[in-house]
PDB file of C-alpha atoms in Angstrom:
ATOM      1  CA  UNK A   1      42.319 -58.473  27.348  1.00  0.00           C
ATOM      2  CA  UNK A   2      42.655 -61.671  25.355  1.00  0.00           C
ATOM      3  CA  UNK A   3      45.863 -63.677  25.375  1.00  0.00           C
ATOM      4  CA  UNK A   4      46.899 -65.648  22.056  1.00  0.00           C
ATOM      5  CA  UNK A   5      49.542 -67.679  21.103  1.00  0.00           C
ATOM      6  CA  UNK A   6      51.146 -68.828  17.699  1.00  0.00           C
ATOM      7  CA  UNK A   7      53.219 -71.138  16.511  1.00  0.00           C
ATOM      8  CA  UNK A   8      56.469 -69.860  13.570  1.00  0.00           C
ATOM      9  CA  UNK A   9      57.524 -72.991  12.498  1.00  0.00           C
ATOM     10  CA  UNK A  10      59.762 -73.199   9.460  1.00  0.00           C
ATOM     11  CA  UNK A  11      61.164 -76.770   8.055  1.00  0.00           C
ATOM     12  CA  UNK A  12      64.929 -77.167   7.019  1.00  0.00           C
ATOM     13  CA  UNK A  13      64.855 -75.561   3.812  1.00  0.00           C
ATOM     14  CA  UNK A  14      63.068 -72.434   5.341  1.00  0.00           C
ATOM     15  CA  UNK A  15      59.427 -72.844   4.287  1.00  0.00           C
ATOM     16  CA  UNK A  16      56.978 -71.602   6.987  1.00  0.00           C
ATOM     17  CA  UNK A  17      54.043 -73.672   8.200  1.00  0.00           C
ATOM     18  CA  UNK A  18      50.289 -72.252   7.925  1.00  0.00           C
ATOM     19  CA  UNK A  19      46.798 -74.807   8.631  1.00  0.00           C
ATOM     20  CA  UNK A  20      43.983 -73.959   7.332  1.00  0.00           C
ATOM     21  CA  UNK A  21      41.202 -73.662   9.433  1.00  0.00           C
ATOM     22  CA  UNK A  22      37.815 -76.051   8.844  1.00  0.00           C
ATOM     23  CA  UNK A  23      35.823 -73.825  10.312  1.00  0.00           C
ATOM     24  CA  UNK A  24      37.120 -70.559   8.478  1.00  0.00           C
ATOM     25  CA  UNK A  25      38.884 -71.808   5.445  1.00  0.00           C
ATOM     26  CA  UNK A  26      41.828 -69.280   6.106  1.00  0.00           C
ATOM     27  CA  UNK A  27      45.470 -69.587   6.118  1.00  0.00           C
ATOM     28  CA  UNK A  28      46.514 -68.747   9.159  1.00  0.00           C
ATOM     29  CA  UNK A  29      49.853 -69.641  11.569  1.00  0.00           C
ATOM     30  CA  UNK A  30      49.246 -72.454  14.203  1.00  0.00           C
ATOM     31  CA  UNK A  31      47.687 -70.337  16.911  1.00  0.00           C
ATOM     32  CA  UNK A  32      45.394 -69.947  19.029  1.00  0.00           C
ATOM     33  CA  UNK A  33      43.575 -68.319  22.431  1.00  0.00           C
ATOM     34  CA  UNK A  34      44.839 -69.755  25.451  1.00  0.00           C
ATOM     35  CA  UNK A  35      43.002 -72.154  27.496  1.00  0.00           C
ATOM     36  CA  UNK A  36      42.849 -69.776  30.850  1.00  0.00           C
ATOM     37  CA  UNK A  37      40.471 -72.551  32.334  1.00  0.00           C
ATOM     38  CA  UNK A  38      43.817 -74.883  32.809  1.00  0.00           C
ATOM     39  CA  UNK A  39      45.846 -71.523  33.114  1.00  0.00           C
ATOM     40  CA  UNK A  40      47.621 -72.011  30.363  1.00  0.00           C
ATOM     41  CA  UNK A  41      50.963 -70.481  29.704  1.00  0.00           C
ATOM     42  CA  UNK A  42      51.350 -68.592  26.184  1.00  0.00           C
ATOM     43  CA  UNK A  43      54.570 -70.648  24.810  1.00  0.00           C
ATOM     44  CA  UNK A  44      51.587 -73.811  26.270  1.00  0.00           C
ATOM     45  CA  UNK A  45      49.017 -72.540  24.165  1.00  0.00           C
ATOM     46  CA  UNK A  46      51.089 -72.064  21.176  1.00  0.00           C
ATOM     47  CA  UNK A  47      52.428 -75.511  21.647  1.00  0.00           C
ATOM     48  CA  UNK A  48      49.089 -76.941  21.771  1.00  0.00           C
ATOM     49  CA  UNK A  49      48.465 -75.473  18.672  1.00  0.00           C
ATOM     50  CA  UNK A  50      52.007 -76.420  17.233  1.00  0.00           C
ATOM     51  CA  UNK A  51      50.506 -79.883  17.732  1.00  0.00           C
ATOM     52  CA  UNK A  52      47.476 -79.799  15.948  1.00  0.00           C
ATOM     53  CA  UNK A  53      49.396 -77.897  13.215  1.00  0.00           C
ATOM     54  CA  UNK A  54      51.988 -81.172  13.016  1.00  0.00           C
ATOM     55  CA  UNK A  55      50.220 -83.696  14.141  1.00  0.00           C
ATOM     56  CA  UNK A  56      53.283 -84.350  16.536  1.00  0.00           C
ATOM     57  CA  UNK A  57      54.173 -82.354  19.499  1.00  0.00           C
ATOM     58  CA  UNK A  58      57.340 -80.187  19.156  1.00  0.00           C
ATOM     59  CA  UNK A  59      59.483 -77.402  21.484  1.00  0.00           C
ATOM     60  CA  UNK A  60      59.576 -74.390  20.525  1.00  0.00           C
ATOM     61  CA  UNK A  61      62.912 -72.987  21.334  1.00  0.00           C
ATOM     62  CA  UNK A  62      62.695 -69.234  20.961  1.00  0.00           C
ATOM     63  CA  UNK A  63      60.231 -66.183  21.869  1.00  0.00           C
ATOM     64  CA  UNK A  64      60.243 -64.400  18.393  1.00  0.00           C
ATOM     65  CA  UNK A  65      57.910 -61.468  18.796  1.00  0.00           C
ATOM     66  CA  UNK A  66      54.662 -59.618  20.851  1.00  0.00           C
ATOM     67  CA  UNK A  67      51.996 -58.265  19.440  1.00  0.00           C
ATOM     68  CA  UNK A  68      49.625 -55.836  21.038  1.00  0.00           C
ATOM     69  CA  UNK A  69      46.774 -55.544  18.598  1.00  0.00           C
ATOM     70  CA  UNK A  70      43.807 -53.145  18.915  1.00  0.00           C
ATOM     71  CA  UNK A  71      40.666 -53.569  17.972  1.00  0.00           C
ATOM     72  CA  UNK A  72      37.654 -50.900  17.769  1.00  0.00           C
ATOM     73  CA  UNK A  73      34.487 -53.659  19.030  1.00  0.00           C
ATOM     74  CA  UNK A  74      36.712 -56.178  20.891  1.00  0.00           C
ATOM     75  CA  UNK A  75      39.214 -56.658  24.322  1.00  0.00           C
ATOM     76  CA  UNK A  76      42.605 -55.639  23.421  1.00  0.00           C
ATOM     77  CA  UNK A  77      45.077 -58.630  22.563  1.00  0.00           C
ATOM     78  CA  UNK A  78      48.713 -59.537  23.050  1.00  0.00           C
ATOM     79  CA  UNK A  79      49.364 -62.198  20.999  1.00  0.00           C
ATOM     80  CA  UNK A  80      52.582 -64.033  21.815  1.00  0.00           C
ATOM     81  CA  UNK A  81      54.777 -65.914  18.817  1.00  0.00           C
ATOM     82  CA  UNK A  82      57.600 -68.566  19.406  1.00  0.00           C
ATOM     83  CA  UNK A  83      59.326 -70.104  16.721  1.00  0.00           C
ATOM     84  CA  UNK A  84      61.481 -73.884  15.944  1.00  0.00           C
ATOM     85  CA  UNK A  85      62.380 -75.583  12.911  1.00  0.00           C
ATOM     86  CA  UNK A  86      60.953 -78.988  12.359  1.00  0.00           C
ATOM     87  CA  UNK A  87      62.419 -82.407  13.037  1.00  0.00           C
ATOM     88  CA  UNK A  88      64.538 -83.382   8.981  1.00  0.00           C
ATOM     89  CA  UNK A  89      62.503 -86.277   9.116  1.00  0.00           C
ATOM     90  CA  UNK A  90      58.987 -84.681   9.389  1.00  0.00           C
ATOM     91  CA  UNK A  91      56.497 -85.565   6.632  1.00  0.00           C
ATOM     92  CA  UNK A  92      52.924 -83.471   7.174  1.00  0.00           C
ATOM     93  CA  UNK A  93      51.272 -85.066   3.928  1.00  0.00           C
ATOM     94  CA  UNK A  94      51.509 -88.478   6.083  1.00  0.00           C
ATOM     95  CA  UNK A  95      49.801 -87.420   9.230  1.00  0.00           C
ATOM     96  CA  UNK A  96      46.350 -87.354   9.800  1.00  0.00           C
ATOM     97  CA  UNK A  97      44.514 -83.877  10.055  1.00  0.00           C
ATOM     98  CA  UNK A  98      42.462 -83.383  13.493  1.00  0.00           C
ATOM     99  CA  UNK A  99      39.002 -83.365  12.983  1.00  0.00           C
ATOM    100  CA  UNK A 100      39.328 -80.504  15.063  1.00  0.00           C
ATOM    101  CA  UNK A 101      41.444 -77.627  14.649  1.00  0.00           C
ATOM    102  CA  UNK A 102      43.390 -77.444  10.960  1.00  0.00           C
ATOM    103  CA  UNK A 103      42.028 -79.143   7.655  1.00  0.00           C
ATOM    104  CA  UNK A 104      44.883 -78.863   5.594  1.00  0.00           C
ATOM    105  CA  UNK A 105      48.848 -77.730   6.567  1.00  0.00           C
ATOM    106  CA  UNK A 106      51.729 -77.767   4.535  1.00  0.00           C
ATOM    107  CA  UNK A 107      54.806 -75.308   4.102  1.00  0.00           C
ATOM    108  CA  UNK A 108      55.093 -71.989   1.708  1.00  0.00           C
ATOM    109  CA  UNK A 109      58.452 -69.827   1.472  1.00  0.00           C
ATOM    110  CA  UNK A 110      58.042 -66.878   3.109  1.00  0.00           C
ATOM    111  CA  UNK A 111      58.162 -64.471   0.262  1.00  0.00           C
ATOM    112  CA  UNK A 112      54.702 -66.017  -0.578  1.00  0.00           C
ATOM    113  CA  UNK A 113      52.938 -65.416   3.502  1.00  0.00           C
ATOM    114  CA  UNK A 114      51.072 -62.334   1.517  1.00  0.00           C
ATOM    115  CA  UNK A 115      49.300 -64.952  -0.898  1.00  0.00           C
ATOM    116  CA  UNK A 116      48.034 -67.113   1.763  1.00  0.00           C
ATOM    117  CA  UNK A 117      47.886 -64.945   4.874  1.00  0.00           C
ATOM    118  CA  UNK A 118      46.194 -61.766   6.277  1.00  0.00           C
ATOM    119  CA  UNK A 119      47.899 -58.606   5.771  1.00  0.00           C
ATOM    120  CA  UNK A 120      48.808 -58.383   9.392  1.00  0.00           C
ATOM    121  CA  UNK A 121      50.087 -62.015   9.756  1.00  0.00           C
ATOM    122  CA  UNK A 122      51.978 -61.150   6.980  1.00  0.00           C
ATOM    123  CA  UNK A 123      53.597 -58.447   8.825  1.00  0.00           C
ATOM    124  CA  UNK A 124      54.365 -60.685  11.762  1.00  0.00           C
ATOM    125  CA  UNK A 125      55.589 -63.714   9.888  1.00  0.00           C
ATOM    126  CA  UNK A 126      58.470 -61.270   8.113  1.00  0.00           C
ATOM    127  CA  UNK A 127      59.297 -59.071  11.663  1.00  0.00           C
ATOM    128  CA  UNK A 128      59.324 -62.828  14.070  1.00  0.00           C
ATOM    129  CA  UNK A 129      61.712 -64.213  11.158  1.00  0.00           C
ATOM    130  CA  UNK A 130      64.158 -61.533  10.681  1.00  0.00           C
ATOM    131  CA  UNK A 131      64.706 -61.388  14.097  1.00  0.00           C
ATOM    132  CA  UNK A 132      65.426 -64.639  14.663  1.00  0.00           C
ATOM    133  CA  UNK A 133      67.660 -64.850  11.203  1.00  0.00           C
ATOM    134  CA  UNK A 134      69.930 -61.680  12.899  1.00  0.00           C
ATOM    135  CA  UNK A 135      69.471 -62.968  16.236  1.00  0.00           C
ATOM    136  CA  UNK A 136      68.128 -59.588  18.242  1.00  0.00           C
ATOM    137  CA  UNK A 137      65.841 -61.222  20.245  1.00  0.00           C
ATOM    138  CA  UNK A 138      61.773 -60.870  19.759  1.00  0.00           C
ATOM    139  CA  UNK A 139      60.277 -58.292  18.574  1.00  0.00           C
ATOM    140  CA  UNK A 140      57.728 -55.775  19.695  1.00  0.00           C
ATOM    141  CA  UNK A 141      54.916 -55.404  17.456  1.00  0.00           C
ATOM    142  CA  UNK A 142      51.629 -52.606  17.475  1.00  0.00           C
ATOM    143  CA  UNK A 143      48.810 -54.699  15.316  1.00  0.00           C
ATOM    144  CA  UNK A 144      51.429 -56.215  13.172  1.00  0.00           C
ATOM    145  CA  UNK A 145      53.872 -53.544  12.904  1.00  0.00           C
ATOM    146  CA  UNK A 146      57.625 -53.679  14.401  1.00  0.00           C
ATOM    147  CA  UNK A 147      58.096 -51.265  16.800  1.00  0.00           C
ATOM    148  CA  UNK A 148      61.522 -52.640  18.740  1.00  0.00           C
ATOM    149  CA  UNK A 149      63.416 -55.508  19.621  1.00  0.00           C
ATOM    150  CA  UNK A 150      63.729 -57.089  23.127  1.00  0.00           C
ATOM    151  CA  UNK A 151      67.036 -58.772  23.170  1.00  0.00           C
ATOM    152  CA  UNK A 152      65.397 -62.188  25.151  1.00  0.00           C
ATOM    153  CA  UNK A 153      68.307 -64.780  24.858  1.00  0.00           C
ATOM    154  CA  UNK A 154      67.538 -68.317  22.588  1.00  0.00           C
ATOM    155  CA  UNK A 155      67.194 -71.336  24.465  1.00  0.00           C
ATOM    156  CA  UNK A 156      70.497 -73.072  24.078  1.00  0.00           C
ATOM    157  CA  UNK A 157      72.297 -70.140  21.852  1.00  0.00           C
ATOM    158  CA  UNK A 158      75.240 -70.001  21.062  1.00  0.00           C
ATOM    159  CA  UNK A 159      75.549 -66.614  19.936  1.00  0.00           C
ATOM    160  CA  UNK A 160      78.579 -64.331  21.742  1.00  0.00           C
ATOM    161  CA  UNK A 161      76.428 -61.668  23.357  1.00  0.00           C
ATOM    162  CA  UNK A 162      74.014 -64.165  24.929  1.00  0.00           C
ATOM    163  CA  UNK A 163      77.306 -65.553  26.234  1.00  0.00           C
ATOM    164  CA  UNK A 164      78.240 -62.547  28.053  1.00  0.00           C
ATOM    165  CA  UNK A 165      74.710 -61.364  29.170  1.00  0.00           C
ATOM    166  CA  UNK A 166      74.738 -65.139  30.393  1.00  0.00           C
ATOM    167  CA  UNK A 167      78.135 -64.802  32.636  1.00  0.00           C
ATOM    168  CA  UNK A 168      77.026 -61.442  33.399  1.00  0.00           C
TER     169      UNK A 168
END
């Protein structure tokens, strides 16, 4: 089984985040396999990632959804995505790409994920960001496809029921 992490990082007025890869030339989210020669964690991996997405390191507060994905030639993968907004005061047109890793970033609404990213990435983008905009916790995914929510609490949330499962 493979273990993958990415990175659903929207700016302040709502516009996701997707690199494009040099190797590839895809869109994709900022995401990767994780390093399991350092054991590395999956909210690690996708803040590696996160990093080479930015060009600046930066938390990501919330476990927004888990995919188990299937694949007919291939390990099975669970693919782990955790979300933030960025910093107000975060420019990506004045860092430096990697000469590794993405070739080009910048931020698209989300109604336009389907013009830019895979069909199933697509899927993912939409089910990780509705459940953080009504606050159910992550979601459960089967290749791309919502299946349930796990009600996981936000780091730092304020919301009423994470209050009580909190003093619970």
């Amino acid at each position: 089984m493979l273990i993958a992490s990415s990175a659903v990082i929207t700016d302040r007025q709502d516009r996701l985040l997707i690199v494009r890869d040099n190797a590839t030339e895809t869109w994709r989210l900022p995401g990767g396999a994780a390093d399991t020669a350092v054991s590395e964690t999956p909210r690690e991996t996708a803040e590696r990632h996160a990093l080479q997405g930015l060009g600046q390191s930066i938390a990501l507060d919330q476990l927004l959804g888990i995919d188990w994905c299937r694949f007919p030639s291939r390990p099975a993968q669970v693919h782990y995505f955790y979300g933030a907004e960025t910093p107000g005061c975060l420019r990506i047109d004045s860092v430096l790409c990697p000469q590794r890793g993405p070739s080009v970033r910048k931020f698209i609404p989300p109604a336009a994920a389907s013009t830019f990213l895979s069909p199933q990435d697509t899927r993912r983008v939409h089910a990780c960001l509705t459940a953080r905009a009504a606050q159910t916790g992550a979601v459960e995914l089967s290749d791309g496809y919502p299946g349930s929510h796990l009600f996981l609490p936000r780091v730092g949330a304020g919301s009423s029921r994470t209050k009580s499962i909190q003093q619970a």
